[in-house]
């Protein structure tokens, strides 16, 4: 094969206009996006990766968040939940390719778009330009991460096949020099795989000229990100082929991000709606349309969204990043996964797809439908894609289509009274003139899921699975080149409508109306063909798993993870069941016995043809403890004038690098004092005078942030993000000595820099204005009495104490600074309470409980915690800590999230767990009412889970 080598690549990964080529073999890249930093339990990374692989996907795409690894300038951590080498090894073991996206900017709905907290306050120049200060900053990051990427590249037997430069850097004030610097750095650090980039706007950006990458691709989210009207469909985008022809015709067509779901904002409708907006029908119609246009590299964003735990979210999203994705936040396979499995399995085996051109096709007989065609010029294989003209149509349409290829023209289906059905939101992808195994498929009106060749007792047998909606008509035509007599058909299950042998053309046509399953064998002088014609729903229960001895077809289980032969002919399957399940296996070779998750399977029966059948057990019932007894303590001592803040930082800076200057001085931006995430306290002292009437504050914490204010221990109120005046009561002021104003503010995360305006992400967090107002009748109401400020965020700021949990776990609540969120904290003297419970004073109070779990080994129970309140208007917010990890940010009156994932590994499935919840009552009279553990689902199976190192109170505080 002659391949055009990439512009700069020197490794084994090259490409031409059709596809990516690895070790001289063309690839179809079907990638599911996954963020290890959104699943803080490394053992479970394998669970997600195996689920991608078993769907038939070939790759995963991963963002590396700079911020997650760098708490402080020049400090980088790649250990524990940040151990990316472990991730790379797993990806390799599971057998996926990896497209790495290290930024430096990643967007991704994360705090500051992945820029580290320390950069927010220290950056003097413009981010995402060739500004030297910014350059020095990202050089640190790439110097830290590149050696890991370099080692795990494809030429060195690693999974990495491409590295993305920047992210959607195609709007705003673009700097080609910046792109060139990044690319030069990657090359200098030994990156030899193609460099890629993604654009959302200008399609021709970085395709040629200075800063051009090897492979540029277009991101597309045709359904947008507003999930409120999930049944509304947007137009199907069709510009990709033209864009490619115009801007980068010598590169493969690539979608670095195609819509796999949607994020949901605070107060949004919830992920159920995002799932509906981008459901299985959407996938089928929109994804097949990308194939019709010629995409051979597709990454779906997200395939597993996970959890934006701790303070990792930017203010636009809440903790759950479920994304309505194919694999939900609780790691469960959804129907979207099954739809993708049907397609990805086909792409895996249908190799001619890797080099196809668009062909002219005749219009379908039904003019409301739209037919597109592609052909591989080397072997004549074709693929037809049929859908509604108007992608938003929900009518049921029938049609015939004309397929024209090397064996002639066929108006299909040919059987009287039958037709192809496009049923509401639907699309069909039909392979024609396709040679697989020893068979030649002239055409099919059913879709093909997969095929393989197995070694049966009496020789090789080609096997294929086709699928159709139940009751739909199927017509398949096979050509038998050397036939001297009519092939025979033996039906094992279900029935055919008709079959027809055309002796003059050596063609056998079979017709059927789809029942749940029809199984038949076609025997001819050439190799026998075993066909499984399944309804769409039955096909979704089939798996085609790569083993060390060819592909193994398995049906029944919820999930099949892997298949492996040992020399004694034993076939060892791993997987998950959700109930007692019939297992059917079409092994790739003669098999002496079966095991499932290491257990020898008894009572294995032979079913004709080729199939081994037995029953697999389901999981035992899992009963979760109720959370009845809690320890409680109010914990807002900072509001009291007598509170000792002698070790707090004096906030007296008069200069900030932040492009948004404060209204009053000193600078009261938390980042300027080394505090970057979560809640932050300010305490100001002033000596009172008759004339002081109140204080004007402008608090900035991002959308849905609040700040609460106390004067000398008296609660003045809680304000939403923005400016508010708080009036003092005379009797609450002291005339001798200091008055103390105490303010608790929540930083909801730093904004992103999506539009590349160079500074949005640097919007300040803290107080932009703090001025006393006087009661005098002078020109200005601003009092000239100074306030002496102190500030306290998370314990020790950038020198934070807990490197296992990292820079996003804690803000500056008293309980956080004193370990109240940790296992092992001595809470014996706290008040014992039961829920529902209310506390009277505004401010922060803590609830703690412990619970034991005893989930048997080999059972994967995915567990979460539900919080509900009898009063949905009660104005409080809460931080949920499991075993010291902040896994949930709950705002009762905003929502929509009430259920929070507790990943196994942080959750101890066989032992004691500690749950701490910090409740910030914003008015007084709030508290927790209902907190309960629930399962997403329970399976027998799963992956072995190692506990994540989670230092306790003793280790961190004593
Ligand atoms: C893209 C961006 C991703 C993510 C996505 C929305 O534009 O590249 O990082 O933000 O939008 O989820």
Coordinates of N, CA and C and ligand atoms in Angstrom, one line a residue, residues 63 101 106-109 167-168 198 200 219 221 225 257 262-263 301-302 321 323 752 754, ligand 1:
X63 N -8.6 14.2 27.5 CA -8.0 15.5 27.8 C -7.1 15.3 29.1
X101 N -5.0 14.7 24.4 CA -5.3 16.1 24.2 C -4.8 16.9 25.5
X106 N -7.9 23.4 27.5 CA -8.8 22.3 27.1 C -10.3 22.6 27.1
X107 N -10.7 23.7 27.7 CA -12.2 24.0 27.8 C -12.8 23.0 28.7
X108 N -13.6 22.0 28.1 CA -14.0 20.8 28.9 C -14.9 21.1 30.1
X109 N -15.5 22.3 30.2 CA -16.4 22.6 31.3 C -15.7 22.4 32.6
X167 N -7.0 23.7 21.8 CA -8.4 23.2 21.7 C -9.3 24.3 21.1
X168 N -9.9 24.0 20.0 CA -10.8 24.9 19.3 C -10.2 26.3 19.3
X198 N -8.6 20.6 16.7 CA -10.0 20.7 16.4 C -10.5 22.1 16.3
X200 N -14.0 24.7 15.8 CA -15.5 24.7 15.8 C -16.0 25.7 14.8
X219 N -15.2 20.0 15.0 CA -16.1 19.6 16.1 C -17.5 19.9 15.8
X221 N -21.6 19.8 17.3 CA -22.7 19.5 18.3 C -24.0 19.9 17.7
X225 N -26.6 22.5 23.3 CA -26.4 22.1 24.7 C -27.6 22.5 25.6
X257 N -14.4 16.0 17.9 CA -15.5 15.9 18.8 C -16.8 15.9 18.0
X262 N -24.7 16.0 26.1 CA -24.6 17.4 26.3 C -24.3 17.6 27.8
X263 N -23.6 18.7 28.1 CA -23.5 19.1 29.5 C -24.8 19.8 29.9
X301 N -17.9 12.9 22.0 CA -17.7 13.6 23.2 C -19.0 13.8 23.9
X302 N -19.2 13.2 25.0 CA -18.5 12.2 25.8 C -19.1 10.8 25.6
X321 N -21.2 15.1 35.6 CA -20.9 15.4 34.1 C -21.4 14.1 33.4
X323 N -23.5 13.8 31.2 CA -23.5 14.2 29.8 C -24.6 13.5 29.0
X752 N -14.3 29.8 31.8 CA -13.5 29.3 30.7 C -13.1 30.4 29.8
X754 N -13.5 30.1 26.3 CA -14.0 29.4 25.1 C -13.9 30.3 23.9
Ligands
LIG1 C1 -16.3 21.9 22.8 C2 -15.0 21.9 23.6 C3 -15.0 20.8 24.7 C4 -16.3 20.9 25.4 C5 -17.5 20.8 24.5 C6 -18.8 20.9 25.2 O1 -16.5 23.0 22.1 O2 -13.9 21.6 22.7 O3 -13.9 21.0 25.5 O4 -16.3 22.1 26.1 O5 -17.4 21.8 23.6 O6 -19.0 19.9 26.1

